[in-house]
PDB file of C-alpha atoms in Angstrom:
ATOM      1  CA  MET L   5       2.074  12.323   9.109  1.00 43.00           C
ATOM      2  CA  GLY L   6       4.382  10.057  11.071  1.00 44.00           C
ATOM      3  CA  SER L   7       7.703   8.033  10.803  1.00 42.00           C
ATOM      4  CA  GLU L   8       8.421   4.761   8.986  1.00 45.00           C
ATOM      5  CA  GLY L   9      11.613   2.970   9.581  1.00 45.00           C
ATOM      6  CA  GLY L  10      12.899   5.870  11.801  1.00 43.00           C
ATOM      7  CA  SER L  11      12.698   8.470   8.781  1.00 53.00           C
ATOM      8  CA  ILE L  12      10.450  11.239   8.721  1.00 61.00           C
ATOM      9  CA  VAL L  13       7.804  11.038   5.924  1.00 76.00           C
ATOM     10  CA  ARG L  14       7.993  14.518   3.981  1.00 88.00           C
ATOM     11  CA  LYS L  15       4.946  16.619   2.965  1.00 95.00           C
ATOM     12  CA  PRO L  16       4.036  16.867  -0.570  1.00 97.00           C
ATOM     13  CA  ARG L  17       5.824  20.009  -1.882  1.00 97.00           C
ATOM     14  CA  PHE L  18       3.581  22.193  -4.138  1.00 98.00           C
ATOM     15  CA  LEU L  19       4.246  25.480  -5.882  1.00 98.00           C
ATOM     16  CA  CYS L  20       0.975  27.665  -5.793  1.00 98.00           C
ATOM     17  CA  LEU L  21       0.066  29.813  -8.948  1.00 98.00           C
ATOM     18  CA  HIS L  22      -2.593  32.349  -8.076  1.00 98.00           C
ATOM     19  CA  GLY L  23      -5.560  33.915  -9.790  1.00 98.00           C
ATOM     20  CA  PHE L  24      -5.504  36.799 -12.432  1.00 97.00           C
ATOM     21  CA  ARG L  25      -4.253  40.016 -11.077  1.00 98.00           C
ATOM     22  CA  THR L  26      -4.132  38.692  -7.330  1.00 98.00           C
ATOM     23  CA  SER L  27      -0.769  37.491  -5.799  1.00 98.00           C
ATOM     24  CA  GLY L  28       0.775  34.776  -3.902  1.00 98.00           C
ATOM     25  CA  GLU L  29      -0.230  36.330  -0.564  1.00 98.00           C
ATOM     26  CA  ILE L  30      -3.740  36.551  -1.485  1.00 98.00           C
ATOM     27  CA  MET L  31      -3.848  32.695  -2.688  1.00 98.00           C
ATOM     28  CA  LYS L  32      -2.465  31.888   0.770  1.00 98.00           C
ATOM     29  CA  ILE L  33      -5.201  33.827   2.538  1.00 98.00           C
ATOM     30  CA  GLN L  34      -7.755  31.954  -0.031  1.00 97.00           C
ATOM     31  CA  LEU L  35      -6.360  28.536   0.697  1.00 98.00           C
ATOM     32  CA  ASN L  36      -6.591  29.078   4.370  1.00 97.00           C
ATOM     33  CA  ARG L  37     -10.335  28.789   3.983  1.00 96.00           C
ATOM     34  CA  TRP L  38      -9.468  25.222   3.921  1.00 97.00           C
ATOM     35  CA  PRO L  39      -9.312  23.043   7.246  1.00 97.00           C
ATOM     36  CA  LYS L  40      -5.844  23.620   9.060  1.00 97.00           C
ATOM     37  CA  ALA L  41      -5.591  19.735   9.183  1.00 96.00           C
ATOM     38  CA  VAL L  42      -5.550  19.951   5.068  1.00 97.00           C
ATOM     39  CA  ILE L  43      -3.025  22.854   4.815  1.00 97.00           C
ATOM     40  CA  ASP L  44      -0.672  21.256   7.460  1.00 97.00           C
ATOM     41  CA  ARG L  45      -0.414  18.107   5.181  1.00 96.00           C
ATOM     42  CA  LEU L  46       1.122  19.977   2.320  1.00 97.00           C
ATOM     43  CA  ASP L  47       4.470  22.037   1.977  1.00 98.00           C
ATOM     44  CA  LEU L  48       3.332  25.341  -0.072  1.00 98.00           C
ATOM     45  CA  VAL L  49       5.272  27.821  -1.668  1.00 98.00           C
ATOM     46  CA  PHE L  50       3.221  30.756  -2.848  1.00 98.00           C
ATOM     47  CA  LEU L  51       4.480  32.593  -6.122  1.00 98.00           C
ATOM     48  CA  ASP L  52       3.824  36.167  -7.543  1.00 98.00           C
ATOM     49  CA  ALA L  53       3.173  36.086 -11.098  1.00 98.00           C
ATOM     50  CA  PRO L  54       5.926  37.989 -13.211  1.00 98.00           C
ATOM     51  CA  PHE L  55       3.825  40.867 -14.503  1.00 98.00           C
ATOM     52  CA  PRO L  56       2.524  43.579 -12.475  1.00 97.00           C
ATOM     53  CA  CYS L  57      -1.167  44.103 -13.037  1.00 96.00           C
ATOM     54  CA  GLN L  58      -1.828  45.949 -16.160  1.00 95.00           C
ATOM     55  CA  GLY L  59      -5.496  46.831 -15.543  1.00 94.00           C
ATOM     56  CA  LYS L  60      -8.099  46.604 -12.765  1.00 95.00           C
ATOM     57  CA  SER L  61      -8.211  43.578 -10.384  1.00 96.00           C
ATOM     58  CA  ASP L  62     -11.327  42.112  -9.473  1.00 95.00           C
ATOM     59  CA  VAL L  63     -10.289  41.802  -5.905  1.00 96.00           C
ATOM     60  CA  ASP L  64      -9.414  45.453  -5.488  1.00 96.00           C
ATOM     61  CA  GLY L  65     -11.123  46.589  -2.330  1.00 94.00           C
ATOM     62  CA  ILE L  66     -11.208  42.861  -1.019  1.00 94.00           C
ATOM     63  CA  PHE L  67      -7.610  42.222  -0.757  1.00 96.00           C
ATOM     64  CA  ASP L  68      -4.702  44.404  -0.537  1.00 95.00           C
ATOM     65  CA  PRO L  69      -2.272  45.262  -3.700  1.00 96.00           C
ATOM     66  CA  PRO L  70       0.104  44.659  -5.033  1.00 97.00           C
ATOM     67  CA  TYR L  71      -1.529  42.558  -7.800  1.00 98.00           C
ATOM     68  CA  TYR L  72       0.092  40.336 -10.703  1.00 98.00           C
ATOM     69  CA  GLU L  73      -0.946  38.679 -13.516  1.00 98.00           C
ATOM     70  CA  TRP L  74       1.000  35.702 -15.411  1.00 98.00           C
ATOM     71  CA  PHE L  75       0.435  36.670 -19.012  1.00 98.00           C
ATOM     72  CA  GLN L  76      -1.738  38.802 -21.048  1.00 97.00           C
ATOM     73  CA  PHE L  77      -4.580  37.687 -23.628  1.00 96.00           C
ATOM     74  CA  ASN L  78      -7.082  39.042 -25.872  1.00 95.00           C
ATOM     75  CA  LYS L  79     -10.874  39.185 -25.424  1.00 92.00           C
ATOM     76  CA  GLU L  80     -11.716  35.733 -26.709  1.00 92.00           C
ATOM     77  CA  PHE L  81      -8.556  34.202 -24.601  1.00 92.00           C
ATOM     78  CA  THR L  82      -7.160  32.643 -28.044  1.00 93.00           C
ATOM     79  CA  GLU L  83      -4.112  34.909 -28.195  1.00 96.00           C
ATOM     80  CA  TYR L  84      -1.378  35.375 -25.441  1.00 96.00           C
ATOM     81  CA  GLU L  85       1.160  37.744 -24.791  1.00 96.00           C
ATOM     82  CA  ASN L  86       4.431  37.044 -22.750  1.00 97.00           C
ATOM     83  CA  PHE L  87       3.255  33.346 -22.421  1.00 97.00           C
ATOM     84  CA  GLU L  88       6.620  32.060 -23.138  1.00 97.00           C
ATOM     85  CA  ASN L  89       7.915  34.550 -20.808  1.00 98.00           C
ATOM     86  CA  CYS L  90       5.623  33.102 -18.073  1.00 98.00           C
ATOM     87  CA  LEU L  91       6.686  29.490 -18.618  1.00 98.00           C
ATOM     88  CA  GLU L  92      10.419  30.574 -18.466  1.00 98.00           C
ATOM     89  CA  TYR L  93       9.820  32.465 -15.266  1.00 98.00           C
ATOM     90  CA  ILE L  94       8.068  29.473 -13.622  1.00 98.00           C
ATOM     91  CA  GLU L  95      10.695  27.181 -14.589  1.00 98.00           C
ATOM     92  CA  ASP L  96      13.464  29.435 -13.177  1.00 98.00           C
ATOM     93  CA  ARG L  97      11.350  29.715  -9.874  1.00 98.00           C
ATOM     94  CA  MET L  98      11.019  25.865  -9.552  1.00 98.00           C
ATOM     95  CA  ILE L  99      14.851  25.490 -10.193  1.00 98.00           C
ATOM     96  CA  LYS L 100      15.579  28.134  -7.499  1.00 98.00           C
ATOM     97  CA  LEU L 101      12.757  27.098  -4.753  1.00 98.00           C
ATOM     98  CA  GLY L 102      12.192  23.449  -5.773  1.00 94.00           C
ATOM     99  CA  PRO L 103      12.415  20.665  -5.991  1.00 96.00           C
ATOM    100  CA  PHE L 104       8.591  20.368  -5.942  1.00 98.00           C
ATOM    101  CA  ASP L 105       5.950  17.653  -6.387  1.00 97.00           C
ATOM    102  CA  GLY L 106       3.247  19.402  -7.773  1.00 98.00           C
ATOM    103  CA  LEU L 107       1.241  22.441  -8.670  1.00 98.00           C
ATOM    104  CA  ILE L 108      -1.675  23.970  -7.103  1.00 98.00           C
ATOM    105  CA  GLY L 109      -3.215  26.717  -9.328  1.00 98.00           C
ATOM    106  CA  PHE L 110      -6.349  28.811  -9.055  1.00 98.00           C
ATOM    107  CA  SER L 111      -8.190  30.830 -11.978  1.00 97.00           C
ATOM    108  CA  GLN L 112      -5.246  31.882 -14.409  1.00 98.00           C
ATOM    109  CA  GLY L 113      -2.761  29.894 -12.168  1.00 98.00           C
ATOM    110  CA  GLY L 114      -5.231  27.098 -12.423  1.00 98.00           C
ATOM    111  CA  MET L 115      -5.179  27.144 -16.113  1.00 97.00           C
ATOM    112  CA  LEU L 116      -1.308  27.084 -16.225  1.00 98.00           C
ATOM    113  CA  SER L 117      -1.270  23.966 -13.845  1.00 98.00           C
ATOM    114  CA  GLY L 118      -3.462  22.268 -15.871  1.00 97.00           C
ATOM    115  CA  GLY L 119      -1.452  22.787 -19.002  1.00 97.00           C
ATOM    116  CA  LEU L 120       1.937  22.762 -17.884  1.00 98.00           C
ATOM    117  CA  PRO L 121       2.031  18.627 -17.443  1.00 97.00           C
ATOM    118  CA  GLY L 122       1.310  17.983 -21.088  1.00 97.00           C
ATOM    119  CA  LEU L 123       3.537  20.854 -22.275  1.00 97.00           C
ATOM    120  CA  GLN L 124       6.473  19.390 -19.876  1.00 97.00           C
ATOM    121  CA  ALA L 125       5.621  15.727 -21.390  1.00 96.00           C
ATOM    122  CA  LYS L 126       6.208  17.223 -25.064  1.00 95.00           C
ATOM    123  CA  GLY L 127       9.408  18.962 -24.068  1.00 96.00           C
ATOM    124  CA  LEU L 128       7.849  22.183 -24.523  1.00 97.00           C
ATOM    125  CA  ALA L 129       8.324  23.634 -21.006  1.00 98.00           C
ATOM    126  CA  LEU L 130       9.736  22.824 -17.466  1.00 98.00           C
ATOM    127  CA  GLN L 131      12.527  20.766 -18.826  1.00 98.00           C
ATOM    128  CA  LYS L 132      15.152  21.859 -16.418  1.00 98.00           C
ATOM    129  CA  VAL L 133      12.978  20.679 -13.433  1.00 98.00           C
ATOM    130  CA  PRO L 134      11.531  17.178 -12.397  1.00 97.00           C
ATOM    131  CA  LYS L 135       8.101  15.977 -13.864  1.00 97.00           C
ATOM    132  CA  ILE L 136       5.226  17.356 -12.184  1.00 98.00           C
ATOM    133  CA  LYS L 137       3.646  14.408 -10.246  1.00 97.00           C
ATOM    134  CA  PHE L 138       0.499  15.887  -9.037  1.00 97.00           C
ATOM    135  CA  ILE L 139      -1.927  18.892  -9.534  1.00 98.00           C
ATOM    136  CA  VAL L 140      -4.724  20.440  -7.967  1.00 98.00           C
ATOM    137  CA  ILE L 141      -6.850  23.086 -10.018  1.00 98.00           C
ATOM    138  CA  ILE L 142      -9.547  25.473  -8.579  1.00 98.00           C
ATOM    139  CA  GLY L 143     -11.672  27.381 -10.890  1.00 97.00           C
ATOM    140  CA  GLY L 144      -9.313  26.374 -13.752  1.00 97.00           C
ATOM    141  CA  ALA L 145      -9.972  25.852 -17.437  1.00 96.00           C
ATOM    142  CA  MET L 146      -8.471  24.624 -20.707  1.00 96.00           C
ATOM    143  CA  PHE L 147      -6.524  27.029 -22.962  1.00 96.00           C
ATOM    144  CA  ARG L 148      -8.523  28.242 -25.923  1.00 95.00           C
ATOM    145  CA  SER L 149      -5.126  28.981 -28.199  1.00 95.00           C
ATOM    146  CA  THR L 150      -5.298  26.471 -30.854  1.00 94.00           C
ATOM    147  CA  LYS L 151      -1.509  25.800 -30.643  1.00 94.00           C
ATOM    148  CA  VAL L 152      -1.546  25.647 -27.032  1.00 96.00           C
ATOM    149  CA  VAL L 153      -4.467  23.240 -26.989  1.00 96.00           C
ATOM    150  CA  GLU L 154      -2.676  21.170 -29.423  1.00 95.00           C
ATOM    151  CA  ASP L 155       0.554  20.995 -27.548  1.00 96.00           C
ATOM    152  CA  ALA L 156      -0.750  20.537 -24.001  1.00 96.00           C
ATOM    153  CA  TYR L 157      -3.793  18.142 -24.295  1.00 96.00           C
ATOM    154  CA  SER L 158      -3.170  16.137 -27.559  1.00 91.00           C
ATOM    155  CA  SER L 159      -2.509  13.384 -25.382  1.00 91.00           C
ATOM    156  CA  SER L 160      -4.472  12.202 -22.217  1.00 93.00           C
ATOM    157  CA  ILE L 161      -2.793  13.474 -18.983  1.00 95.00           C
ATOM    158  CA  ASP L 162      -2.059  10.851 -16.577  1.00 95.00           C
ATOM    159  CA  THR L 163      -1.002  13.179 -13.864  1.00 97.00           C
ATOM    160  CA  PRO L 164      -3.014  12.502 -10.526  1.00 97.00           C
ATOM    161  CA  SER L 165      -5.234  15.565 -10.568  1.00 98.00           C
ATOM    162  CA  LEU L 166      -8.007  17.076  -7.997  1.00 98.00           C
ATOM    163  CA  HIS L 167     -10.254  19.613  -9.717  1.00 98.00           C
ATOM    164  CA  PHE L 168     -12.459  21.970  -7.929  1.00 98.00           C
ATOM    165  CA  LEU L 169     -15.638  22.996 -10.162  1.00 98.00           C
ATOM    166  CA  GLY L 170     -18.075  25.501  -9.067  1.00 97.00           C
ATOM    167  CA  GLU L 171     -21.695  25.343 -10.209  1.00 97.00           C
ATOM    168  CA  THR L 172     -22.129  28.999 -11.031  1.00 98.00           C
ATOM    169  CA  ASP L 173     -18.321  29.606 -12.330  1.00 97.00           C
ATOM    170  CA  PHE L 174     -18.214  31.343 -15.185  1.00 96.00           C
ATOM    171  CA  LEU L 175     -15.433  29.119 -16.480  1.00 95.00           C
ATOM    172  CA  LYS L 176     -17.197  25.815 -15.643  1.00 97.00           C
ATOM    173  CA  PRO L 177     -17.636  24.822 -19.484  1.00 96.00           C
ATOM    174  CA  TYR L 178     -13.878  25.332 -19.915  1.00 95.00           C
ATOM    175  CA  GLY L 179     -13.152  23.724 -16.635  1.00 97.00           C
ATOM    176  CA  ILE L 180     -14.924  20.494 -17.807  1.00 97.00           C
ATOM    177  CA  LYS L 181     -13.261  20.444 -20.787  1.00 96.00           C
ATOM    178  CA  LEU L 182      -9.841  20.513 -18.863  1.00 97.00           C
ATOM    179  CA  ILE L 183     -11.236  17.545 -16.640  1.00 97.00           C
ATOM    180  CA  GLU L 184     -11.878  15.551 -19.410  1.00 96.00           C
ATOM    181  CA  SER L 185      -8.233  15.744 -20.968  1.00 96.00           C
ATOM    182  CA  PHE L 186      -6.971  13.891 -17.630  1.00 97.00           C
ATOM    183  CA  LYS L 187      -7.186  10.026 -17.458  1.00 95.00           C
ATOM    184  CA  ASN L 188      -8.119   9.667 -13.664  1.00 93.00           C
ATOM    185  CA  PRO L 189      -9.297  13.028 -12.284  1.00 97.00           C
ATOM    186  CA  VAL L 190     -10.720  13.482  -8.787  1.00 98.00           C
ATOM    187  CA  VAL L 191     -13.382  16.227  -8.951  1.00 98.00           C
ATOM    188  CA  VAL L 192     -14.981  18.178  -6.150  1.00 98.00           C
ATOM    189  CA  HIS L 193     -18.066  20.069  -7.178  1.00 97.00           C
ATOM    190  CA  HIS L 194     -19.209  23.145  -5.121  1.00 97.00           C
ATOM    191  CA  PRO L 195     -22.308  25.461  -5.236  1.00 97.00           C
ATOM    192  CA  LYS L 196     -20.209  28.799  -5.540  1.00 96.00           C
ATOM    193  CA  GLY L 197     -18.774  30.541  -8.477  1.00 97.00           C
ATOM    194  CA  HIS L 198     -15.300  31.452  -9.186  1.00 96.00           C
ATOM    195  CA  THR L 199     -13.737  31.233  -5.997  1.00 96.00           C
ATOM    196  CA  VAL L 200     -11.592  29.103  -3.724  1.00 97.00           C
ATOM    197  CA  PRO L 201     -14.433  27.361  -1.861  1.00 97.00           C
ATOM    198  CA  ARG L 202     -14.599  26.142   1.626  1.00 97.00           C
ATOM    199  CA  LEU L 203     -14.530  22.408   2.074  1.00 97.00           C
ATOM    200  CA  ASP L 204     -17.933  20.805   3.410  1.00 96.00           C
ATOM    201  CA  GLU L 205     -17.951  17.391   4.566  1.00 96.00           C
ATOM    202  CA  ARG L 206     -18.312  15.668   1.416  1.00 95.00           C
ATOM    203  CA  SER L 207     -15.374  17.592  -0.226  1.00 97.00           C
ATOM    204  CA  LEU L 208     -13.543  16.920   2.616  1.00 97.00           C
ATOM    205  CA  VAL L 209     -13.550  13.248   2.154  1.00 97.00           C
ATOM    206  CA  LYS L 210     -12.515  13.479  -1.343  1.00 97.00           C
ATOM    207  CA  VAL L 211      -9.607  15.824  -0.533  1.00 98.00           C
ATOM    208  CA  THR L 212      -8.433  13.628   2.265  1.00 97.00           C
ATOM    209  CA  ALA L 213      -8.475  10.459   0.011  1.00 97.00           C
ATOM    210  CA  PHE L 214      -6.523  12.385  -2.807  1.00 98.00           C
ATOM    211  CA  LEU L 215      -4.073  13.644  -0.134  1.00 97.00           C
ATOM    212  CA  GLU L 216      -3.396  10.080   1.107  1.00 96.00           C
ATOM    213  CA  THR L 217      -2.898   8.820  -2.352  1.00 96.00           C
ATOM    214  CA  ILE L 218      -0.120  11.491  -3.174  1.00 97.00           C
ATOM    215  CA  GLU L 219       1.469  11.156   0.315  1.00 96.00           C
ATOM    216  CA  ASN L 220       1.721   7.582  -0.352  1.00 94.00           C
ATOM    217  CA  LEU L 221       3.158   8.096  -4.004  1.00 94.00           C
ATOM    218  CA  VAL L 222       5.689  10.513  -2.413  1.00 94.00           C
ATOM    219  CA  MET L 223       6.810   7.955   0.295  1.00 93.00           C
ATOM    220  CA  MET L 224       7.377   5.139  -2.573  1.00 91.00           C
ATOM    221  CA  GLU L 225       9.249   7.307  -4.563  1.00 89.00           C
ATOM    222  CA  ASP L 226      11.625   8.703  -1.556  1.00 85.00           C
ATOM    223  CA  GLU L 227      12.030   5.066  -0.286  1.00 86.00           C
ATOM    224  CA  ASN L 228      12.968   3.969  -3.770  1.00 82.00           C
ATOM    225  CA  LYS L 229      15.361   6.860  -3.987  1.00 77.00           C
ATOM    226  CA  ASP L 230      16.973   5.704  -0.752  1.00 69.00           C
ATOM    227  CA  GLY L 231      17.108   2.345  -1.741  1.00 67.00           C
ATOM    228  CA  GLU L 232      19.129   3.183  -4.899  1.00 65.00           C
ATOM    229  CA  GLU L 233      21.475   5.329  -3.051  1.00 62.00           C
ATOM    230  CA  ASN L 234      21.985   2.479  -0.505  1.00 62.00           C
ATOM    231  CA  ASN L 235      22.660   0.123  -3.484  1.00 61.00           C
ATOM    232  CA  CYS L 236      25.353   2.357  -5.137  1.00 55.00           C
ATOM    233  CA  THR L 237      28.967   0.712  -4.338  1.00 48.00           C
ATOM    234  CA  PRO L 238      31.498   3.463  -3.974  1.00 53.00           C
ATOM    235  CA  ILE L 239      34.614   3.136  -6.245  1.00 50.00           C
TER     236      ILE L 239
END
């Protein structure tokens, strides 16, 4: 990152949504598996989900508590509890901590990140914050609630998106369905399971190209805003 015309080009700003029964601090550790050269190009804000963990966490003994969850669900993942409260909480945090350019989500946070652009476009979520411009989804999946599916994915999503799909991830079939709901997804395949993967040489090429794309879009948007402000004539 450098300067253009004497002004500093800002980093794309992302709100990071962690996995089920983990935390923002745990996701920070997970993302730091990626090269520093990648992480340093992003302005990352890590958020804890609104509800304390209501059962055993799969990362207990691997990462220290506390653990949190975004919402609760039945065994089939077709009915959700506190889902609307979760959406309101995310919007409130985005108002207080934003503005944000995009979302990065893993697992349950990846499901939210993948569904929120469509819900926002339909006027059903995040109406008090700017449009989500980019998303990064790691080990994510499509929601299975009939209503949420209709609301979030009924139209093809044109938000630039980067998806990490694990070969042995138990959510892989639903991750593929989510990818199919986006117009121009960039997909990074990796041999691991349900995890934030390290970036091999091939993955790094795709991730770097995606970063360059969103950096250019952010720069153009900021330049357009500056131009509009400069063209405003004071009364």
